[in-house]
Amino acid sequence: MSSKIPETTRHYVLPDQDHGYQALKIEEDPVKLPRANEVLVKVHAVSLQYRDLAISKGKYRVAIPNVTPCSDMAGEVLAVGETVKEFKIGDRVCANFTSDHVYADATEEVTQTSLGGQSHGVLTQCRSFPAHSLVHVPNHLNYLEASTLPCAALTAYNALDGPSPLKAGDTVLVQGTGGVSIFALQFAVASGATVIATSSSDAKLERAKSLGATHVINYKKNPKWDKEVLKLTSDAGVDRVIEVGGTETLPLSINAVRNGGQIPMIGFLSGVAPPGSDFKFVELIFSRALTLRGIYIGSVAQFKDMNKLIAANPEKTRPVIDKVFPFDDAKQAYAHLESQKHLGKVVIKVAE
């Protein structure tokens, strides 16, 4: 079945990873009908991740020539393959970050289906997806809001409600006010946890408080924020740290978490390897029975579970969008993300 299918689609490509996002250019290709197990989707909105910026600058290498960037989208079903039963024309959908990560842990083979890096991405007007990679959009969200769910939201959900789910009454530390951290704040509050948020901006910390953070710390004014966290928790430490910084913040996170606590490892904003570091984190991990868990987004099954949480807490979990750019201004959207002036998500509106 099909309807309203355009003849062509405009999409961005990244010719190389040596000249940054300014090298992005638009190409046009014919639209192909979906295969039997595929769904053709009109992309309405795409949200940006730090990974997209890293890919454009060569900090995250890809093997695909002229890769179409970006992993996160929301759109409208235009056609379905003959064996597809779960979706129909007009449905609103998101594609999972990793197309073949349907459940359980992602294998090396599965990770090769990650959009915008290991496989072509979603910064396009129209494309097909395997039906098993799609989820329905929560009814109360618009396309712009829904486009923020596949990476930032699902990563935060996996970090909080993965193998060892967060409990009401737990204390969570979120670093910064980027997409993952804001979603983690919102999901933790919706789950009944106490949240401590850090940022270098007092204005952003005020916004974090309005979203439900109980305590806030300006890490520019308090560079040893781990000590402040211990004061706020009566020296017990937090139950979980949403670690997005990497090299520079991990030692502080280990100091700030309680014995037996968890540190989901998500980002590498401050780098990945501390050359010559004498920080004995391995010894501390063992001696304090800590759990460091690398987070690679999440599965389709987790995506569906997350959407239940979002639907049950529509106001507490509504995505926070900082700024929206038109499709033709994608480079400006990348620049805004790079500026780190945003709080929440930067979104590209693809369809009018």
mmCIF file of N, CA, C and O in Angstrom, residues 192-281:
data_model
loop_
_atom_site.group_PDB
_atom_site.id
_atom_site.type_symbol
_atom_site.label_atom_id
_atom_site.label_comp_id
_atom_site.label_asym_id
_atom_site.label_seq_id
_atom_site.Cartn_x
_atom_site.Cartn_y
_atom_site.Cartn_z
ATOM 1 N N GLY A 192 10.553 9.366 40.672
ATOM 2 C CA GLY A 192 10.562 9.586 42.112
ATOM 3 C C GLY A 192 11.932 9.715 42.731
ATOM 4 O O GLY A 192 12.082 9.596 43.952
ATOM 5 N N ALA A 193 12.961 9.970 41.915
ATOM 6 C CA ALA A 193 14.324 10.129 42.428
ATOM 7 C C ALA A 193 14.620 11.594 42.738
ATOM 8 O O ALA A 193 13.944 12.500 42.257
ATOM 9 N N THR A 194 15.646 11.801 43.537
ATOM 10 C CA THR A 194 16.175 13.142 43.807
ATOM 11 C C THR A 194 17.313 13.404 42.832
ATOM 12 O O THR A 194 18.181 12.546 42.650
ATOM 13 N N VAL A 195 17.316 14.575 42.219
ATOM 14 C CA VAL A 195 18.304 14.885 41.185
ATOM 15 C C VAL A 195 19.197 16.047 41.612
ATOM 16 O O VAL A 195 18.719 17.073 42.097
ATOM 17 N N ILE A 196 20.511 15.850 41.412
ATOM 18 C CA ILE A 196 21.502 16.916 41.543
ATOM 19 C C ILE A 196 22.032 17.183 40.140
ATOM 20 O O ILE A 196 22.446 16.259 39.440
ATOM 21 N N ALA A 197 22.004 18.442 39.708
ATOM 22 C CA ALA A 197 22.437 18.789 38.354
ATOM 23 C C ALA A 197 23.626 19.731 38.408
ATOM 24 O O ALA A 197 23.699 20.615 39.268
ATOM 25 N N THR A 198 24.563 19.558 37.476
ATOM 26 C CA THR A 198 25.713 20.455 37.373
ATOM 27 C C THR A 198 25.675 21.198 36.042
ATOM 28 O O THR A 198 25.126 20.702 35.053
ATOM 29 N N SER A 199 26.256 22.374 36.030
ATOM 30 C CA SER A 199 26.401 23.163 34.805
ATOM 31 C C SER A 199 27.385 24.283 35.084
ATOM 32 O O SER A 199 27.660 24.617 36.242
ATOM 33 N N SER A 200 27.900 24.898 34.027
ATOM 34 C CA SER A 200 28.762 26.073 34.184
ATOM 35 C C SER A 200 27.954 27.355 34.128
ATOM 36 O O SER A 200 28.501 28.443 34.282
ATOM 37 N N SER A 201 26.647 27.249 33.918
ATOM 38 C CA SER A 201 25.784 28.416 33.745
ATOM 39 C C SER A 201 24.708 28.452 34.822
ATOM 40 O O SER A 201 23.920 27.512 34.959
ATOM 41 N N ASP A 202 24.655 29.554 35.573
ATOM 42 C CA ASP A 202 23.610 29.701 36.587
ATOM 43 C C ASP A 202 22.226 29.750 35.953
ATOM 44 O O ASP A 202 21.256 29.233 36.521
ATOM 45 N N ALA A 203 22.128 30.352 34.771
ATOM 46 C CA ALA A 203 20.832 30.422 34.087
ATOM 47 C C ALA A 203 20.348 29.021 33.722
ATOM 48 O O ALA A 203 19.161 28.693 33.872
ATOM 49 N N LYS A 204 21.255 28.176 33.234
ATOM 50 C CA LYS A 204 20.873 26.806 32.898
ATOM 51 C C LYS A 204 20.519 26.006 34.152
ATOM 52 O O LYS A 204 19.619 25.156 34.127
ATOM 53 N N LEU A 205 21.197 26.291 35.247
ATOM 54 C CA LEU A 205 20.881 25.601 36.502
ATOM 55 C C LEU A 205 19.496 25.984 37.004
ATOM 56 O O LEU A 205 18.777 25.153 37.562
ATOM 57 N N GLU A 206 19.109 27.223 36.803
ATOM 58 C CA GLU A 206 17.751 27.640 37.169
ATOM 59 C C GLU A 206 16.726 26.882 36.341
ATOM 60 O O GLU A 206 15.673 26.484 36.841
ATOM 61 N N ARG A 207 17.035 26.689 35.070
ATOM 62 C CA ARG A 207 16.137 25.918 34.207
ATOM 63 C C ARG A 207 16.079 24.464 34.672
ATOM 64 O O ARG A 207 15.014 23.845 34.673
ATOM 65 N N ALA A 208 17.226 23.925 35.096
ATOM 66 C CA ALA A 208 17.246 22.553 35.607
ATOM 67 C C ALA A 208 16.367 22.428 36.851
ATOM 68 O O ALA A 208 15.647 21.440 37.026
ATOM 69 N N LYS A 209 16.391 23.441 37.701
ATOM 70 C CA LYS A 209 15.543 23.425 38.892
ATOM 71 C C LYS A 209 14.071 23.449 38.511
ATOM 72 O O LYS A 209 13.240 22.771 39.127
ATOM 73 N N SER A 210 13.745 24.221 37.472
ATOM 74 C CA SER A 210 12.347 24.285 37.033
ATOM 75 C C SER A 210 11.870 22.956 36.465
ATOM 76 O O SER A 210 10.662 22.676 36.453
ATOM 77 N N LEU A 211 12.810 22.131 36.007
ATOM 78 C CA LEU A 211 12.469 20.811 35.477
ATOM 79 C C LEU A 211 12.434 19.742 36.574
ATOM 80 O O LEU A 211 12.100 18.597 36.284
ATOM 81 N N GLY A 212 12.797 20.121 37.798
ATOM 82 C CA GLY A 212 12.665 19.187 38.904
ATOM 83 C C GLY A 212 13.922 18.860 39.672
ATOM 84 O O GLY A 212 13.870 18.088 40.633
ATOM 85 N N ALA A 213 15.071 19.424 39.285
ATOM 86 C CA ALA A 213 16.303 19.176 40.046
ATOM 87 C C ALA A 213 16.162 19.746 41.460
ATOM 88 O O ALA A 213 15.723 20.893 41.638
ATOM 89 N N THR A 214 16.523 18.958 42.450
ATOM 90 C CA THR A 214 16.434 19.406 43.845
ATOM 91 C C THR A 214 17.632 20.270 44.218
ATOM 92 O O THR A 214 17.501 21.273 44.924
ATOM 93 N N HIS A 215 18.820 19.882 43.734
ATOM 94 C CA HIS A 215 20.047 20.622 44.017
ATOM 95 C C HIS A 215 20.780 20.905 42.717
ATOM 96 O O HIS A 215 20.739 20.093 41.780
ATOM 97 N N VAL A 216 21.469 22.048 42.660
ATOM 98 C CA VAL A 216 22.262 22.390 41.477
ATOM 99 C C VAL A 216 23.639 22.872 41.919
ATOM 100 O O VAL A 216 23.794 23.467 42.987
ATOM 101 N N ILE A 217 24.640 22.599 41.063
ATOM 102 C CA ILE A 217 26.027 22.980 41.358
ATOM 103 C C ILE A 217 26.646 23.595 40.116
ATOM 104 O O ILE A 217 26.621 22.988 39.038
ATOM 105 N N ASN A 218 27.201 24.796 40.245
ATOM 106 C CA ASN A 218 27.946 25.424 39.160
ATOM 107 C C ASN A 218 29.387 24.929 39.246
ATOM 108 O O ASN A 218 30.116 25.266 40.179
ATOM 109 N N TYR A 219 29.789 24.107 38.276
ATOM 110 C CA TYR A 219 31.114 23.492 38.374
ATOM 111 C C TYR A 219 32.246 24.452 38.038
ATOM 112 O O TYR A 219 33.413 24.154 38.302
ATOM 113 N N LYS A 220 31.935 25.612 37.468
ATOM 114 C CA LYS A 220 32.966 26.647 37.281
ATOM 115 C C LYS A 220 33.286 27.307 38.616
ATOM 116 O O LYS A 220 34.445 27.586 38.927
ATOM 117 N N LYS A 221 32.249 27.547 39.401
ATOM 118 C CA LYS A 221 32.441 28.144 40.722
ATOM 119 C C LYS A 221 32.879 27.113 41.752
ATOM 120 O O LYS A 221 33.517 27.456 42.754
ATOM 121 N N ASN A 222 32.508 25.859 41.513
ATOM 122 C CA ASN A 222 32.872 24.770 42.423
ATOM 123 C C ASN A 222 33.550 23.654 41.624
ATOM 124 O O ASN A 222 32.942 22.613 41.355
ATOM 125 N N PRO A 223 34.811 23.870 41.211
ATOM 126 C CA PRO A 223 35.478 22.856 40.376
ATOM 127 C C PRO A 223 35.606 21.494 41.055
ATOM 128 O O PRO A 223 35.656 20.471 40.374
ATOM 129 N N LYS A 224 35.647 21.463 42.362
ATOM 130 C CA LYS A 224 35.645 20.187 43.090
ATOM 131 C C LYS A 224 34.206 19.864 43.489
ATOM 132 O O LYS A 224 33.862 19.730 44.660
ATOM 133 N N TRP A 225 33.359 19.726 42.462
ATOM 134 C CA TRP A 225 31.928 19.534 42.714
ATOM 135 C C TRP A 225 31.627 18.212 43.395
ATOM 136 O O TRP A 225 30.557 18.029 43.991
ATOM 137 N N ASP A 226 32.565 17.271 43.327
ATOM 138 C CA ASP A 226 32.347 16.003 44.016
ATOM 139 C C ASP A 226 32.215 16.199 45.520
ATOM 140 O O ASP A 226 31.411 15.531 46.179
ATOM 141 N N LYS A 227 32.976 17.134 46.062
ATOM 142 C CA LYS A 227 32.901 17.414 47.502
ATOM 143 C C LYS A 227 31.553 18.040 47.860
ATOM 144 O O LYS A 227 30.980 17.771 48.917
ATOM 145 N N GLU A 228 31.039 18.877 46.969
ATOM 146 C CA GLU A 228 29.726 19.485 47.198
ATOM 147 C C GLU A 228 28.633 18.417 47.164
ATOM 148 O O GLU A 228 27.686 18.455 47.956
ATOM 149 N N VAL A 229 28.778 17.456 46.259
ATOM 150 C CA VAL A 229 27.816 16.356 46.187
ATOM 151 C C VAL A 229 27.817 15.557 47.489
ATOM 152 O O VAL A 229 26.756 15.186 48.018
ATOM 153 N N LEU A 230 28.995 15.295 48.022
ATOM 154 C CA LEU A 230 29.080 14.554 49.280
ATOM 155 C C LEU A 230 28.433 15.329 50.421
ATOM 156 O O LEU A 230 27.757 14.743 51.277
ATOM 157 N N LYS A 231 28.598 16.653 50.433
ATOM 158 C CA LYS A 231 27.924 17.456 51.456
ATOM 159 C C LYS A 231 26.407 17.327 51.348
ATOM 160 O O LYS A 231 25.701 17.167 52.346
ATOM 161 N N LEU A 232 25.913 17.392 50.117
ATOM 162 C CA LEU A 232 24.459 17.337 49.898
ATOM 163 C C LEU A 232 23.879 15.978 50.248
ATOM 164 O O LEU A 232 22.672 15.870 50.535
ATOM 165 N N THR A 233 24.709 14.937 50.241
ATOM 166 C CA THR A 233 24.234 13.581 50.536
ATOM 167 C C THR A 233 24.732 13.084 51.884
ATOM 168 O O THR A 233 24.744 11.872 52.148
ATOM 169 N N SER A 234 25.145 14.017 52.733
ATOM 170 C CA SER A 234 25.650 13.660 54.072
ATOM 171 C C SER A 234 26.777 12.640 53.990
ATOM 172 O O SER A 234 26.849 11.683 54.771
ATOM 173 N N ASP A 235 27.660 12.844 53.009
ATOM 174 C CA ASP A 235 28.852 12.018 52.776
ATOM 175 C C ASP A 235 28.546 10.613 52.252
ATOM 176 O O ASP A 235 29.470 9.805 52.079
ATOM 177 N N ALA A 236 27.293 10.325 51.966
ATOM 178 C CA ALA A 236 26.958 8.989 51.472
ATOM 179 C C ALA A 236 27.302 8.828 50.000
ATOM 180 O O ALA A 236 27.689 7.751 49.550
ATOM 181 N N GLY A 237 27.158 9.906 49.204
ATOM 182 C CA GLY A 237 27.330 9.816 47.759
ATOM 183 C C GLY A 237 26.009 9.499 47.073
ATOM 184 O O GLY A 237 25.054 9.033 47.698
ATOM 185 N N VAL A 238 25.945 9.759 45.796
ATOM 186 C CA VAL A 238 24.718 9.507 45.037
ATOM 187 C C VAL A 238 24.653 8.044 44.599
ATOM 188 O O VAL A 238 25.667 7.340 44.560
ATOM 189 N N ASP A 239 23.464 7.599 44.267
ATOM 190 C CA ASP A 239 23.289 6.216 43.817
ATOM 191 C C ASP A 239 23.773 6.019 42.389
ATOM 192 O O ASP A 239 24.240 4.945 42.034
ATOM 193 N N ARG A 240 23.673 7.103 41.576
ATOM 194 C CA ARG A 240 24.004 6.955 40.170
ATOM 195 C C ARG A 240 24.491 8.288 39.622
ATOM 196 O O ARG A 240 23.934 9.333 39.931
ATOM 197 N N VAL A 241 25.532 8.244 38.797
ATOM 198 C CA VAL A 241 26.048 9.428 38.103
ATOM 199 C C VAL A 241 25.877 9.219 36.607
ATOM 200 O O VAL A 241 26.342 8.215 36.061
ATOM 201 N N ILE A 242 25.218 10.163 35.944
ATOM 202 C CA ILE A 242 25.107 10.119 34.491
ATOM 203 C C ILE A 242 26.358 10.793 33.934
ATOM 204 O O ILE A 242 26.454 12.015 33.862
ATOM 205 N N GLU A 243 27.341 9.974 33.564
ATOM 206 C CA GLU A 243 28.685 10.431 33.200
ATOM 207 C C GLU A 243 28.764 10.727 31.703
ATOM 208 O O GLU A 243 28.751 9.811 30.875
ATOM 209 N N VAL A 244 28.841 12.018 31.355
ATOM 210 C CA VAL A 244 28.926 12.410 29.948
ATOM 211 C C VAL A 244 30.247 13.100 29.618
ATOM 212 O O VAL A 244 30.537 13.370 28.459
ATOM 213 N N GLY A 245 31.067 13.367 30.617
ATOM 214 C CA GLY A 245 32.274 14.148 30.388
ATOM 215 C C GLY A 245 33.458 13.359 29.875
ATOM 216 O O GLY A 245 34.182 13.794 28.995
ATOM 217 N N GLY A 246 33.693 12.176 30.462
ATOM 218 C CA GLY A 246 34.844 11.390 30.046
ATOM 219 C C GLY A 246 36.034 11.571 30.972
ATOM 220 O O GLY A 246 35.906 11.563 32.200
ATOM 221 N N THR A 247 37.188 11.782 30.392
ATOM 222 C CA THR A 247 38.454 11.782 31.124
ATOM 223 C C THR A 247 38.472 12.713 32.323
ATOM 224 O O THR A 247 38.859 12.324 33.424
ATOM 225 N N GLU A 248 38.055 13.955 32.143
ATOM 226 C CA GLU A 248 38.204 14.950 33.199
ATOM 227 C C GLU A 248 37.196 14.782 34.325
ATOM 228 O O GLU A 248 37.476 15.124 35.475
ATOM 229 N N THR A 249 36.010 14.277 34.003
ATOM 230 C CA THR A 249 34.965 14.206 35.018
ATOM 231 C C THR A 249 34.872 12.856 35.719
ATOM 232 O O THR A 249 34.332 12.771 36.822
ATOM 233 N N LEU A 250 35.389 11.799 35.116
ATOM 234 C CA LEU A 250 35.257 10.474 35.716
ATOM 235 C C LEU A 250 35.848 10.384 37.126
ATOM 236 O O LEU A 250 35.209 9.804 38.023
ATOM 237 N N PRO A 251 37.040 10.927 37.389
ATOM 238 C CA PRO A 251 37.555 10.856 38.767
ATOM 239 C C PRO A 251 36.611 11.504 39.776
ATOM 240 O O PRO A 251 36.410 10.978 40.876
ATOM 241 N N LEU A 252 35.996 12.631 39.400
ATOM 242 C CA LEU A 252 35.061 13.304 40.300
ATOM 243 C C LEU A 252 33.798 12.479 40.473
ATOM 244 O O LEU A 252 33.227 12.413 41.566
ATOM 245 N N SER A 253 33.357 11.850 39.387
ATOM 246 C CA SER A 253 32.160 11.010 39.466
ATOM 247 C C SER A 253 32.375 9.839 40.414
ATOM 248 O O SER A 253 31.487 9.482 41.201
ATOM 249 N N ILE A 254 33.555 9.232 40.336
ATOM 250 C CA ILE A 254 33.867 8.108 41.224
ATOM 251 C C ILE A 254 33.876 8.567 42.677
ATOM 252 O O ILE A 254 33.402 7.862 43.577
ATOM 253 N N ASN A 255 34.373 9.761 42.922
ATOM 254 C CA ASN A 255 34.362 10.296 44.289
ATOM 255 C C ASN A 255 32.953 10.606 44.774
ATOM 256 O O ASN A 255 32.669 10.532 45.975
ATOM 257 N N ALA A 256 32.067 10.976 43.838
ATOM 258 C CA ALA A 256 30.739 11.454 44.218
ATOM 259 C C ALA A 256 29.713 10.338 44.373
ATOM 260 O O ALA A 256 28.651 10.557 44.969
ATOM 261 N N VAL A 257 30.001 9.134 43.852
ATOM 262 C CA VAL A 257 29.026 8.050 43.903
ATOM 263 C C VAL A 257 29.218 7.238 45.181
ATOM 264 O O VAL A 257 30.339 7.133 45.708
ATOM 265 N N ARG A 258 28.157 6.664 45.671
ATOM 266 C CA ARG A 258 28.246 5.858 46.906
ATOM 267 C C ARG A 258 28.935 4.533 46.647
ATOM 268 O O ARG A 258 29.054 4.081 45.497
ATOM 269 N N ASN A 259 29.384 3.893 47.709
ATOM 270 C CA ASN A 259 29.898 2.534 47.593
ATOM 271 C C ASN A 259 28.801 1.645 47.017
ATOM 272 O O ASN A 259 27.662 1.667 47.501
ATOM 273 N N GLY A 260 29.154 0.873 46.005
ATOM 274 C CA GLY A 260 28.169 0.026 45.355
ATOM 275 C C GLY A 260 27.299 0.754 44.348
ATOM 276 O O GLY A 260 26.373 0.169 43.788
ATOM 277 N N GLY A 261 27.611 2.033 44.098
ATOM 278 C CA GLY A 261 26.816 2.826 43.171
ATOM 279 C C GLY A 261 27.158 2.553 41.721
ATOM 280 O O GLY A 261 28.029 1.741 41.397
ATOM 281 N N GLN A 262 26.447 3.254 40.834
ATOM 282 C CA GLN A 262 26.590 3.015 39.404
ATOM 283 C C GLN A 262 26.963 4.290 38.649
ATOM 284 O O GLN A 262 26.483 5.374 38.993
ATOM 285 N N ILE A 263 27.804 4.115 37.634
ATOM 286 C CA ILE A 263 28.185 5.225 36.767
ATOM 287 C C ILE A 263 27.977 4.794 35.315
ATOM 288 O O ILE A 263 28.865 4.190 34.712
ATOM 289 N N PRO A 264 26.806 5.071 34.751
ATOM 290 C CA PRO A 264 26.628 4.815 33.315
ATOM 291 C C PRO A 264 27.525 5.753 32.511
ATOM 292 O O PRO A 264 27.482 6.976 32.689
ATOM 293 N N MET A 265 28.368 5.185 31.653
ATOM 294 C CA MET A 265 29.321 5.950 30.853
ATOM 295 C C MET A 265 28.698 6.248 29.499
ATOM 296 O O MET A 265 28.437 5.330 28.717
ATOM 297 N N ILE A 266 28.484 7.528 29.215
ATOM 298 C CA ILE A 266 27.745 7.900 28.020
ATOM 299 C C ILE A 266 28.558 8.735 27.051
ATOM 300 O O ILE A 266 28.587 8.469 25.853
ATOM 301 N N GLY A 267 29.235 9.780 27.543
ATOM 302 C CA GLY A 267 29.889 10.715 26.636
ATOM 303 C C GLY A 267 31.380 10.809 26.837
ATOM 304 O O GLY A 267 31.960 10.227 27.760
ATOM 305 N N PHE A 268 32.003 11.596 25.942
ATOM 306 C CA PHE A 268 33.454 11.798 26.007
ATOM 307 C C PHE A 268 33.776 13.249 25.669
ATOM 308 O O PHE A 268 34.694 13.557 24.932
ATOM 309 N N LEU A 269 32.994 14.166 26.257
ATOM 310 C CA LEU A 269 33.152 15.582 25.942
ATOM 311 C C LEU A 269 34.535 16.101 26.291
ATOM 312 O O LEU A 269 35.042 17.028 25.658
ATOM 313 N N SER A 270 35.163 15.535 27.325
ATOM 314 C CA SER A 270 36.489 16.006 27.723
ATOM 315 C C SER A 270 37.597 15.078 27.266
ATOM 316 O O SER A 270 38.736 15.203 27.701
ATOM 317 N N GLY A 271 37.284 14.131 26.385
ATOM 318 C CA GLY A 271 38.303 13.222 25.879
ATOM 319 C C GLY A 271 38.078 11.796 26.337
ATOM 320 O O GLY A 271 37.202 11.516 27.153
ATOM 321 N N VAL A 272 38.899 10.887 25.819
ATOM 322 C CA VAL A 272 38.719 9.473 26.117
ATOM 323 C C VAL A 272 39.912 8.831 26.820
ATOM 324 O O VAL A 272 39.777 7.758 27.396
ATOM 325 N N ALA A 273 41.074 9.438 26.770
ATOM 326 C CA ALA A 273 42.245 8.797 27.373
ATOM 327 C C ALA A 273 43.084 9.830 28.111
ATOM 328 O O ALA A 273 43.494 10.830 27.540
ATOM 329 N N PRO A 274 43.355 9.608 29.395
ATOM 330 C CA PRO A 274 44.173 10.535 30.165
ATOM 331 C C PRO A 274 45.648 10.175 30.082
ATOM 332 O O PRO A 274 46.140 9.387 30.887
ATOM 333 N N PRO A 275 46.394 10.695 29.087
ATOM 334 C CA PRO A 275 47.803 10.321 28.954
ATOM 335 C C PRO A 275 48.607 10.695 30.197
ATOM 336 O O PRO A 275 48.539 11.823 30.672
ATOM 337 N N GLY A 276 49.330 9.722 30.716
ATOM 338 C CA GLY A 276 50.173 9.980 31.875
ATOM 339 C C GLY A 276 49.418 10.167 33.172
ATOM 340 O O GLY A 276 49.998 10.549 34.182
ATOM 341 N N SER A 277 48.122 9.874 33.175
ATOM 342 C CA SER A 277 47.335 10.087 34.385
ATOM 343 C C SER A 277 47.750 9.096 35.465
ATOM 344 O O SER A 277 47.995 7.931 35.190
ATOM 345 N N ASP A 278 47.779 9.577 36.700
ATOM 346 C CA ASP A 278 48.071 8.684 37.811
ATOM 347 C C ASP A 278 46.812 8.364 38.606
ATOM 348 O O ASP A 278 46.858 7.858 39.716
ATOM 349 N N PHE A 279 45.657 8.672 38.013
ATOM 350 C CA PHE A 279 44.396 8.387 38.673
ATOM 351 C C PHE A 279 44.144 6.883 38.661
ATOM 352 O O PHE A 279 44.002 6.280 37.604
ATOM 353 N N LYS A 280 44.089 6.283 39.829
ATOM 354 C CA LYS A 280 43.978 4.826 39.942
ATOM 355 C C LYS A 280 42.510 4.408 39.987
ATOM 356 O O LYS A 280 42.021 3.852 40.968
ATOM 357 N N PHE A 281 41.802 4.673 38.865
ATOM 358 C CA PHE A 281 40.372 4.406 38.878
ATOM 359 C C PHE A 281 40.054 2.921 38.963
ATOM 360 O O PHE A 281 39.037 2.523 39.536
#
